[in-house]
Coordinates of C-alpha atoms in Angstrom, one line a residue:
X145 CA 10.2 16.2 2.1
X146 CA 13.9 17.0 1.5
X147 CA 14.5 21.3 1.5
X148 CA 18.3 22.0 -0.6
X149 CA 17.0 25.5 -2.3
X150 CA 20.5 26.0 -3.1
X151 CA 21.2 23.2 -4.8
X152 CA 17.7 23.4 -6.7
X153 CA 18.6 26.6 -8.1
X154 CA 21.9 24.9 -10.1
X155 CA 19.9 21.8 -10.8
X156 CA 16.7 22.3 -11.9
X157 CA 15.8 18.8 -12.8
X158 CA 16.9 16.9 -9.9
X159 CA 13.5 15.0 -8.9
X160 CA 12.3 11.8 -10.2
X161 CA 8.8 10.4 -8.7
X162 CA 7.6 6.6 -9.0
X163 CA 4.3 5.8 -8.7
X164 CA 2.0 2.4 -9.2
X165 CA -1.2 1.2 -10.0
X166 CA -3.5 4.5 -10.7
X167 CA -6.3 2.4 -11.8
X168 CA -7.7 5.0 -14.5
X169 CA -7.8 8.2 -12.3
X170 CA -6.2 10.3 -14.3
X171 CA -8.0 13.8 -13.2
X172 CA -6.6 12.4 -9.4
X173 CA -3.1 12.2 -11.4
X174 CA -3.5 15.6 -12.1
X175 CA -4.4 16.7 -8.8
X176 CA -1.1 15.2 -7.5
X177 CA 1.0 16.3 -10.0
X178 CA 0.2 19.6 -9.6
X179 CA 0.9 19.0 -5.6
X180 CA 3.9 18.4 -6.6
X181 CA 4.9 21.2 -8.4
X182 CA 3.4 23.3 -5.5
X183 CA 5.5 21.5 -3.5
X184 CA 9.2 21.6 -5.7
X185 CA 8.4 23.9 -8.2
X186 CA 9.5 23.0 -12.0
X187 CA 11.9 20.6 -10.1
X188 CA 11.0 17.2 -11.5
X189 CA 12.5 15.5 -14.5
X190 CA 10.3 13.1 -15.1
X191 CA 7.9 10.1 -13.7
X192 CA 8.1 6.4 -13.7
X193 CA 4.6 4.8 -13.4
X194 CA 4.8 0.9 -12.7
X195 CA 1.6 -0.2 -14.4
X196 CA -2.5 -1.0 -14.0
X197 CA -2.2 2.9 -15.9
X198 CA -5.4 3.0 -17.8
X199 CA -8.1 0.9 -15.7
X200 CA -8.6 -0.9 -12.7
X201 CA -10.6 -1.2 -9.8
X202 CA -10.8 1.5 -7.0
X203 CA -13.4 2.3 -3.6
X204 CA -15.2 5.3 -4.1
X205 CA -17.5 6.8 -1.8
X206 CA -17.3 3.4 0.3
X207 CA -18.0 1.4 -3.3
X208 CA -15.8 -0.8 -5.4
X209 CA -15.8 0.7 -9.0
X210 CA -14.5 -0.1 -12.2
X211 CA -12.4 2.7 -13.4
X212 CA -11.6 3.3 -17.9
X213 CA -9.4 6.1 -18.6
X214 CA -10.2 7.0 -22.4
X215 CA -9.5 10.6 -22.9
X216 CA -6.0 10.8 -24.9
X217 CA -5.5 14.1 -24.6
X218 CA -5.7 14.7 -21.2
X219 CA -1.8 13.7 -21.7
X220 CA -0.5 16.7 -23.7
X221 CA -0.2 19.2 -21.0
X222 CA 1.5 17.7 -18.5
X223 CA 4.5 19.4 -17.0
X224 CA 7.2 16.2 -16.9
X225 CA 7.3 13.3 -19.0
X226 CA 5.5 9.8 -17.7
X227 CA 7.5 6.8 -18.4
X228 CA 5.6 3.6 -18.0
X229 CA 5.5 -0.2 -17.8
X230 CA 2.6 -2.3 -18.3
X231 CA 0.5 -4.3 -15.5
X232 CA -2.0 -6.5 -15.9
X233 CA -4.7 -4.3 -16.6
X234 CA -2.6 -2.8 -19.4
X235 CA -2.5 -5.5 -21.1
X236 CA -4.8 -5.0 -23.8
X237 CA -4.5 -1.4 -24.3
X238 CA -3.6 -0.3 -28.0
X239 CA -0.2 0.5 -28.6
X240 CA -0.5 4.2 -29.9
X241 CA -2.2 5.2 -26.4
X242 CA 1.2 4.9 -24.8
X243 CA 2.4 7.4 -27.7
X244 CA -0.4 10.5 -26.2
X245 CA 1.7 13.4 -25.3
X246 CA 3.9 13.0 -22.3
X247 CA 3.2 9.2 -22.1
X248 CA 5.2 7.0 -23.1
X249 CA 6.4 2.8 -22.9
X250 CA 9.8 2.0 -21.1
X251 CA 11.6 -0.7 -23.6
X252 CA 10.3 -4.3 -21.7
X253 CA 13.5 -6.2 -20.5
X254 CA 15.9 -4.1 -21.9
X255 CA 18.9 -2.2 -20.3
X256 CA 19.6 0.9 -20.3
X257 CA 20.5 4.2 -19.1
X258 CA 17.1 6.4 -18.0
X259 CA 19.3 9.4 -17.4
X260 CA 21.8 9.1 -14.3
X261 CA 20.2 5.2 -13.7
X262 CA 20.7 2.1 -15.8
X263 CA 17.7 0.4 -15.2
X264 CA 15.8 -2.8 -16.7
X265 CA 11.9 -2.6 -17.0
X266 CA 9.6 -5.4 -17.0
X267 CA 6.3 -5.5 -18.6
X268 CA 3.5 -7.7 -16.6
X269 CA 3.5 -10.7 -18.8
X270 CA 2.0 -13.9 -18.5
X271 CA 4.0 -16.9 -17.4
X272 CA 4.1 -19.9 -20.1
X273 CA 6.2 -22.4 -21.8
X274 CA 6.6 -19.7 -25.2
X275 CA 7.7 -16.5 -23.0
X276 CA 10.4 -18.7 -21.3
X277 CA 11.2 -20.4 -24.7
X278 CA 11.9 -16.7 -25.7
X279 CA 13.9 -16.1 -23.0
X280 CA 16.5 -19.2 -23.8
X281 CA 15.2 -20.5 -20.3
X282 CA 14.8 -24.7 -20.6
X283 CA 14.2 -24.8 -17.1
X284 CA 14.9 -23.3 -13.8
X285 CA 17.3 -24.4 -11.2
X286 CA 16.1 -24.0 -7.8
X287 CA 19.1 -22.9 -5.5
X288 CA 19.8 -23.9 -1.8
X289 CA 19.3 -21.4 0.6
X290 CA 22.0 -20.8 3.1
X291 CA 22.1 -21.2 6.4
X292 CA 19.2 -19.6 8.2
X293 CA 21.9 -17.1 10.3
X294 CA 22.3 -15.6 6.7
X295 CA 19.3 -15.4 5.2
X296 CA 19.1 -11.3 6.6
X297 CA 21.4 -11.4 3.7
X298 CA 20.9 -11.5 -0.1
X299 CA 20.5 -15.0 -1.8
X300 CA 20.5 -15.9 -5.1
X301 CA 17.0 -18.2 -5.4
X302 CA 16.8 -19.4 -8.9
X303 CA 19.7 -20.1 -11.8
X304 CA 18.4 -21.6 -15.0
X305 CA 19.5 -24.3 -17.4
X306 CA 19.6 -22.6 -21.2
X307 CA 18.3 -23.9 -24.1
X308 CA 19.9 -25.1 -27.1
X309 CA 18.2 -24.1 -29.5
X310 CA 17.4 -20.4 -28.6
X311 CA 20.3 -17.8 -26.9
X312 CA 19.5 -16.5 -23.5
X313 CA 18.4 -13.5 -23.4
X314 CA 20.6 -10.1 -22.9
X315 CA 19.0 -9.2 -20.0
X316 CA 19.8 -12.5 -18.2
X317 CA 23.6 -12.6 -19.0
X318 CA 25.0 -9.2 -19.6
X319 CA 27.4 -8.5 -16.5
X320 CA 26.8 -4.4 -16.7
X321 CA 25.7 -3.0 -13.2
X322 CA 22.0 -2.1 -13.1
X323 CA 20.8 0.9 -10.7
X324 CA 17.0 -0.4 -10.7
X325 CA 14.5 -3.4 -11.7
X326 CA 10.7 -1.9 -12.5
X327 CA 8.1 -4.2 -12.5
X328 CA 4.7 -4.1 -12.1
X329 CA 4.8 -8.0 -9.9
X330 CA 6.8 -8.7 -7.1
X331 CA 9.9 -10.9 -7.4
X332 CA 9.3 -14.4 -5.9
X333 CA 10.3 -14.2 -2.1
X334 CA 11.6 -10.4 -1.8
X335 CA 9.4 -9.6 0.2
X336 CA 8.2 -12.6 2.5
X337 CA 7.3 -12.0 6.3
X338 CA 7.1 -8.3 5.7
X339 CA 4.0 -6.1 6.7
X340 CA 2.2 -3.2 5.1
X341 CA 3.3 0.2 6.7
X342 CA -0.3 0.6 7.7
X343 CA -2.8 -2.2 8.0
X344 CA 0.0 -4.5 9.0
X345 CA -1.0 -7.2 6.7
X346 CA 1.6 -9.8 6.2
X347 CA 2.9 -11.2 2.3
X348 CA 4.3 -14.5 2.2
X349 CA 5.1 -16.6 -0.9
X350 CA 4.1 -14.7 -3.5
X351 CA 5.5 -13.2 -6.5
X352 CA 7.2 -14.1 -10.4
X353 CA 10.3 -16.4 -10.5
X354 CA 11.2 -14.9 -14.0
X355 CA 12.0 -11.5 -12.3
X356 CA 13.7 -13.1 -9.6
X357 CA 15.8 -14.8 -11.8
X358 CA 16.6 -11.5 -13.1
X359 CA 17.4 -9.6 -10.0
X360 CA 19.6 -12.5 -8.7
X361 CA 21.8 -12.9 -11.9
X362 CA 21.9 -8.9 -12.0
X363 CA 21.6 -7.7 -8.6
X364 CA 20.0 -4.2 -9.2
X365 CA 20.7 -1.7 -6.6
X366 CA 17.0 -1.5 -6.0
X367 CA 14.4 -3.7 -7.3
X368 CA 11.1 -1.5 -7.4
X369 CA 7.7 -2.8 -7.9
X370 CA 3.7 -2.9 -7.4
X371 CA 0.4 -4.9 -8.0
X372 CA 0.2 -5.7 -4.3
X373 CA -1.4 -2.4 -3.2
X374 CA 1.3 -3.0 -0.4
X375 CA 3.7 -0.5 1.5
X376 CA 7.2 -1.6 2.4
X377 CA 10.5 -2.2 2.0
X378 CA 13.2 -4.7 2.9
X379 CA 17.2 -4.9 2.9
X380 CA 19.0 -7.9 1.6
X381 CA 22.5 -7.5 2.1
X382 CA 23.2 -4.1 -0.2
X383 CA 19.8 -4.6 -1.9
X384 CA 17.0 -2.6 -1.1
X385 CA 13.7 -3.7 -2.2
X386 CA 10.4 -1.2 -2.5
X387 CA 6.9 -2.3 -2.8
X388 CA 4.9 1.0 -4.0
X389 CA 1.2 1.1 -2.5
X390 CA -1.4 2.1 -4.6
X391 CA -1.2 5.3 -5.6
X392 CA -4.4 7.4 -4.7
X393 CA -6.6 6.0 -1.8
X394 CA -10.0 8.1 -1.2
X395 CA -11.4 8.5 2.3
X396 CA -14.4 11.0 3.2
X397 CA -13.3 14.6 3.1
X398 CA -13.6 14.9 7.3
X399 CA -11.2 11.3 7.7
X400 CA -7.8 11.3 8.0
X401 CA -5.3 8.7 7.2
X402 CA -6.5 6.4 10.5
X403 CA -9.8 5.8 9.0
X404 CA -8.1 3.3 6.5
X405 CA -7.6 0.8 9.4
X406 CA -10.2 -1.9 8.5
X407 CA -10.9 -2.0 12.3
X408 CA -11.7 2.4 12.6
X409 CA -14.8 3.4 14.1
X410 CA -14.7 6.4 11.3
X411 CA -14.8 3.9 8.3
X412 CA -18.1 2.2 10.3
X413 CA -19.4 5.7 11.2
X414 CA -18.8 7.1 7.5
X415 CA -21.1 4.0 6.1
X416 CA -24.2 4.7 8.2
X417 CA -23.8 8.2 6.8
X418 CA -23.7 7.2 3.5
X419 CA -27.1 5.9 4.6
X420 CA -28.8 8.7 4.3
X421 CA -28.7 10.9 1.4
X422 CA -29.5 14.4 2.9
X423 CA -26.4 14.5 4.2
X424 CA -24.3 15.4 1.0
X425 CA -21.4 17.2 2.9
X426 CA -20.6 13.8 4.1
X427 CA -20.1 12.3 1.0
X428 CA -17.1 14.8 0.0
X429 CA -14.0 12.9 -0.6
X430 CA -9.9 13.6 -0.4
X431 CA -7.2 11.8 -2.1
X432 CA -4.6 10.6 -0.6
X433 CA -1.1 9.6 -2.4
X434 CA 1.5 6.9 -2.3
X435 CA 4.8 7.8 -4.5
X436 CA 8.8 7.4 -4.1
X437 CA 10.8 10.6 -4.9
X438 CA 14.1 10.2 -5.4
X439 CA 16.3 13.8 -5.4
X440 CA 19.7 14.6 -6.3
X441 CA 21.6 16.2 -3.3
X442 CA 25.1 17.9 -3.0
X443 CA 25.8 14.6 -0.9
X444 CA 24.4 11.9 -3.2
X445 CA 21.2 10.8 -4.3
X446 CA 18.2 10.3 -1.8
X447 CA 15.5 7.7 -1.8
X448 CA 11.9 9.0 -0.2
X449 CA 8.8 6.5 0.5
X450 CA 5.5 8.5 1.3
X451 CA 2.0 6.4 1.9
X452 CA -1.1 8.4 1.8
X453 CA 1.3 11.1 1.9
X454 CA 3.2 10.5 5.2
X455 CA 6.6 10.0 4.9
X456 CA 7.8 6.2 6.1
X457 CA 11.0 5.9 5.1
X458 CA 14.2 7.7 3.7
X459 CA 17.3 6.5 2.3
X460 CA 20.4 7.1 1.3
X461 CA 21.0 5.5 -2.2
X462 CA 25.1 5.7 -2.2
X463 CA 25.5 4.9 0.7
X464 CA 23.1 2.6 1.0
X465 CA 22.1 3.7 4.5
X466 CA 18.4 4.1 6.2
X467 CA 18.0 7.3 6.8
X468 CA 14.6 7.3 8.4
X469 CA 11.8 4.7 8.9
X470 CA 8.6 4.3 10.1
X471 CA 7.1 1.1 8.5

């Protein structure tokens, strides 16, 4: 957690947090968001959520549930504004939920400036011949990689060959420098050979080629994203990629964050407990949070990466310079 009380006083606003895949626990939301403001006070201008909003799946109490967030108005006292793009499990939801109170739809694969950052949302869509059709896309071009002493670097991995009968889109030719890509998927390959920050679990080959497209025709300074329930990062050439973890994780109220190794002797000792049901006290729960914060500083602008609330990684977001990490 970055302290500038001096600087907050001038700029009251200067705190933006990202968060993914809540999975319908909203009432959790609103435990964290008013952490938050314990933490920085009326500080923070506003919140991008990077889908799987309304519903999802989620362990509680040592159980896979099904979670439906239904209650509108549980929206219209929030402190800061929620900006949001859809997942997967979003898909369906009606339009006018996204208009409840502080919630609201980023405009899908369209630039523009979200305050200080021009950035280009991307709604979780499903990959077919009509969507690329709509895009001007014909077909993609698969690019060589270079030589495996620079592939620590950035690469371009797709091009595409446009139609004829439909323009490409904006999105896919305009030259103006983008800040951030949101997404709810990963980009194809962004991400390969890295390991979650905590269970160590390796991603390989995995992600959407239309957003990589994207990020290699526009080269965002940072391409955020979720889905994967995955916390990490990685640095292509001036590129920094972030893959948000899910954002609450529950573990019994006398755990701490160790017992979410699938290998701790608490997570075995907490299931024979749930065995018997005398023992209530036992079955208490905590939340724990993933989020970015990024915060405007008399020196520039600072990237934050917390998992289950610990701090892994810090960065520096003009000077693109790794502050701290512990992934």
């Amino acid at each position: 957690m970055l302290e500038d009380d001096s600087f907050n006083s001038e700029n009251k606003y200067d705190k933006i947090l990202i968060i993914a895949d809540p999975h319908g626990l909203i009432n959790e939301l609103k435990e964290f968001i008013g952490n938050m403001q314990e933490l920085y006070g009326n500080t923070i201008a506003y919140c991008i959520q990077l889908g799987d909003f309304w519903k999802g799946r989620n362990v509680v109490f040592g159980k896979k549930t099904f979670n439906f967030w239904k209650d509108l108005t549980a929206f219209y006292d929030l402190p800061f504004p929620i900006y949001c793009i859809k997942g997967n499990e979003d898909i369906n939801i009606p339009d006018e939920w996204w208009k409840s109170g502080m919630i609201s739809l980023l405009p899908n694969l369209q630039d523009f400036m979200l305050e200080d950052f021009r950035v280009i949302p991307i709604d979780y869509f499903e990959e077919d011949p009509k969507f690329y059709k709509k895009m001007g896309i014909k077909k993609f071009v698969r690019l060589s990689p270079p030589p495996k002493f620079m592939q620590d670097q950035y690469y371009p991995f797709y091009d595409f060959e446009p139609r004829d009968d439909v323009e490409p889109h904006p999105v896919l030719t305009s030259e103006e420098p983008i800040d951030f890509v949101l997404s709810h998927v990963p980009a194809y390959g962004l991400l390969d050979k890295t390991r979650d920050a905590k269970t160590h679990k390796e991603i390989r080959f995995t992600g959407n080629k239309f957003i990589r497209l994207v990020i290699d025709r526009r080269r965002p300074k940072i391409v955020f994203f979720g889905h994967n329930h995955f916390a990490n990062y990685q640095i292509f050439g001036d590129m920094l990629v972030i893959s948000c973890d899910k954002f609450v994780r529950k573990i019994p109220a006398w755990a701490d964050e160790s017992y979410l190794s699938k290998k701790s002797r608490k997570r075995r000792h907490f299931k024979k407990k749930l065995k018997d049901k005398s023992k209530k006290k036992d079955k208490d729960e905590k939340n724990l949070f993933s989020y970015c914060l990024i915060q405007k500083t008399e020196q520039g602008q600072i990237l934050e990466m917390y998992r289950c609330d610990k701090l892994i990684f810090r960065y520096d977001i003009n000077d693109k310079n790794i502050l701290l990490s512990r992934v």
